[in-house]
Short mmCIF file of C-alpha atoms and ligand atoms in Angstrom, two decimals:
data_model
loop_
_atom_site.label_atom_id
_atom_site.label_comp_id
_atom_site.label_asym_id
_atom_site.label_seq_id
_atom_site.Cartn_x
_atom_site.Cartn_y
_atom_site.Cartn_z
CA UNK K 1315 0.11 -0.31 -0.11
CA UNK K 1316 2.81 2.36 0.82
CA UNK K 1317 4.52 1.53 -1.85
CA UNK K 1318 1.53 1.96 -4.06
CA UNK K 1319 0.92 5.61 -2.62
CA UNK K 1320 5.06 6.24 -3.36
CA UNK K 1321 4.71 5.19 -7.20
CA UNK K 1322 1.43 7.18 -7.72
CA UNK K 1323 3.10 10.45 -5.82
CA UNK K 1324 5.89 9.92 -7.88
CA UNK K 1325 3.82 9.70 -11.50
CA UNK K 1326 2.35 12.96 -10.32
CA UNK K 1327 5.69 14.65 -9.64
CA UNK K 1328 6.41 13.84 -12.68
CA UNK K 1329 3.51 14.75 -14.07
CA UNK K 1330 3.92 18.01 -13.14
CA UNK K 1331 7.61 19.14 -13.60
CA UNK K 1332 6.83 18.32 -17.29
CA UNK K 1333 3.70 20.27 -17.28
CA UNK K 1334 5.89 23.35 -15.94
CA UNK K 1335 8.49 22.93 -17.85
CA UNK K 1336 6.06 23.85 -21.10
CA UNK K 1337 4.91 26.98 -19.02
CA UNK K 1338 8.74 28.00 -18.83
CA UNK K 1339 8.97 28.30 -23.12
CA UNK K 1340 7.22 31.89 -23.03
CA UNK K 1341 8.49 34.96 -20.53
CA UNK K 1342 5.83 37.64 -20.83
CA UNK K 1343 7.01 40.92 -19.77
CA UNK K 1344 5.54 44.63 -19.88
CA UNK K 1345 7.35 48.13 -19.36
CA UNK K 1346 5.90 51.29 -18.81
CA UNK K 1347 6.71 54.90 -19.28
CA UNK K 1348 8.37 54.86 -15.62
CA UNK K 1349 11.03 53.24 -16.73
CA UNK K 1350 10.07 49.17 -15.10
CA UNK K 1351 9.15 46.17 -16.06
CA UNK K 1352 6.35 44.18 -14.20
CA UNK K 1353 8.85 41.25 -13.64
CA UNK K 1354 11.75 41.04 -11.49
CA UNK K 1355 12.13 37.70 -12.14
CA UNK K 1356 11.63 34.84 -14.63
CA UNK K 1357 11.69 31.52 -15.06
CA UNK K 1358 12.99 29.56 -18.00
CA UNK K 1359 13.42 25.88 -18.59
CA UNK K 1360 16.59 25.43 -21.02
CA UNK K 1361 14.53 22.10 -22.28
CA UNK K 1362 12.28 24.06 -24.05
CA UNK K 1363 12.97 23.57 -28.16
CA UNK K 1364 12.25 27.84 -28.28
CA UNK K 1365 12.14 30.09 -25.63
CA UNK K 1366 9.95 33.12 -26.34
CA UNK K 1367 9.97 36.40 -24.44
CA UNK K 1368 7.05 38.80 -25.38
CA UNK K 1369 7.70 42.90 -24.71
CA UNK K 1370 4.97 45.27 -24.23
CA UNK K 1371 5.14 48.77 -23.82
CA UNK K 1372 2.55 50.04 -21.73
CA UNK K 1373 3.44 53.42 -22.14
CA UNK K 1374 2.74 56.33 -24.30
CA UNK K 1375 6.29 58.31 -24.74
CA UNK K 1376 8.25 57.34 -28.03
CA UNK K 1377 10.75 54.70 -28.24
CA UNK K 1378 13.41 57.94 -28.57
CA UNK K 1379 12.57 59.17 -25.24
CA UNK K 1380 11.44 56.01 -23.43
CA UNK K 1381 12.40 53.55 -25.45
CA UNK K 1382 12.66 49.84 -24.01
CA UNK K 1383 13.84 46.05 -25.17
CA UNK K 1384 14.91 43.20 -23.73
CA UNK K 1385 18.09 41.62 -23.55
CA UNK K 1386 19.29 38.03 -21.93
CA UNK K 1387 22.62 37.39 -21.71
CA UNK K 1388 24.95 35.78 -18.41
CA UNK K 1389 24.62 38.58 -15.66
CA UNK K 1390 28.60 38.21 -15.51
CA UNK K 1391 28.86 40.23 -19.00
CA UNK K 1392 26.28 42.68 -18.63
CA UNK K 1393 28.56 45.29 -18.20
CA UNK K 1394 30.67 44.88 -20.94
CA UNK K 1395 27.49 44.17 -23.01
CA UNK K 1396 25.88 47.14 -22.20
CA UNK K 1397 29.11 49.87 -22.58
CA UNK K 1398 29.23 48.11 -26.50
CA UNK K 1399 25.55 49.06 -26.82
CA UNK K 1400 26.16 52.37 -26.19
CA UNK K 1401 28.54 52.39 -28.93
CA UNK K 1402 26.23 50.46 -31.21
CA UNK K 1403 23.64 53.20 -31.05
CA UNK K 1404 19.96 53.91 -31.15
CA UNK K 1405 19.98 52.42 -34.78
CA UNK K 1406 20.99 48.61 -33.20
CA UNK K 1407 18.79 49.00 -30.63
CA UNK K 1408 21.66 49.73 -28.40
CA UNK K 1409 22.49 45.98 -29.17
CA UNK K 1410 26.00 44.73 -30.32
CA UNK K 1411 25.26 43.10 -33.52
CA UNK K 1412 25.94 39.59 -34.12
CA UNK K 1413 27.59 39.56 -30.50
CA UNK K 1414 27.65 35.75 -29.29
CA UNK K 1415 27.78 37.21 -25.80
CA UNK K 1416 24.07 38.83 -26.23
CA UNK K 1417 21.59 35.43 -25.85
CA UNK K 1418 18.77 37.37 -27.07
CA UNK K 1419 17.01 40.66 -28.06
CA UNK K 1420 14.08 42.30 -28.59
CA UNK K 1421 13.46 45.00 -30.76
CA UNK K 1422 13.40 48.67 -29.32
CA UNK K 1423 10.18 49.88 -28.75
CA UNK K 1424 7.74 52.73 -28.19
CA UNK K 1425 4.58 53.32 -26.00
CA UNK K 1426 2.01 51.36 -27.29
CA UNK K 1427 4.25 48.94 -29.02
CA UNK K 1428 4.98 45.32 -28.23
CA UNK K 1429 7.46 42.69 -30.04
CA UNK K 1430 8.95 39.44 -29.45
CA UNK K 1431 11.76 37.11 -30.13
CA UNK K 1432 12.38 33.67 -29.56
CA UNK K 1433 15.62 31.90 -28.95
CA UNK K 1434 16.48 28.09 -28.59
CA UNK K 1435 16.40 27.00 -24.72
CA UNK K 1436 19.52 24.77 -25.47
CA UNK K 1437 21.66 28.75 -25.34
CA UNK K 1438 20.71 28.54 -21.43
CA UNK K 1439 22.57 25.92 -18.89
CA UNK K 1440 20.10 25.19 -15.72
CA UNK K 1441 21.57 26.58 -12.86
CA UNK K 1442 23.49 29.25 -14.51
CA UNK K 1443 23.15 32.73 -13.69
CA UNK K 1444 21.33 35.19 -16.11
CA UNK K 1445 19.89 38.46 -16.21
CA UNK K 1446 17.24 40.09 -17.94
CA UNK K 1447 17.20 43.66 -18.45
CA UNK K 1448 16.73 46.89 -21.12
CA UNK K 1449 19.62 48.57 -22.82
CA UNK K 1450 18.49 52.13 -23.59
CA UNK K 1451 21.19 54.06 -22.12
CA UNK K 1452 20.63 54.73 -18.41
CA UNK K 1453 17.32 51.90 -18.11
CA UNK K 1454 19.14 48.80 -16.87
CA UNK K 1455 19.75 50.58 -13.14
CA UNK K 1456 15.71 50.10 -12.81
CA UNK K 1457 15.06 47.46 -15.87
CA UNK K 1458 16.82 44.31 -14.37
CA UNK K 1459 15.89 41.47 -14.00
CA UNK K 1460 17.19 37.19 -12.90
CA UNK K 1461 16.20 34.80 -15.35
CA UNK K 1462 16.16 31.61 -13.46
CA UNK K 1463 16.86 29.56 -15.34
CA UNK K 1464 15.65 25.05 -14.68
CA UNK K 1465 15.77 21.95 -16.50
ZN1 ZN Z 2573 14.52 50.98 -21.59
#
């Protein structure tokens, strides 16, 4: 009897972890005119064939004044990527072009717009230290979160 219950419990655990892995393939983030994301952490699964990041700018200000994007990288690489992004300038969305350190980057958008980007979960390692942030000059001080990666 005890063994049967244990097996049932394991089966349930297996089902639920599978379901949550599927749920961890899309991240929805809202950004506003007060230079804020609506979330501080997001969880994704490295086993997702494709991870989608959806960004909605709920504000009204134009991209030149209050542009927002979502860039994903290892946390330790953030400073260097931000520096190179400033050099790349507005036309590049403040993201260095074809940079292997950049795991994902959405377009830079203004108020009322939305955008998304997709990348392979295999680019992330479970348990790694990753961040997501807005690369618009000065924004990442406030617009920065932790990307938690599970298997
Ligand atoms: Zn921003």
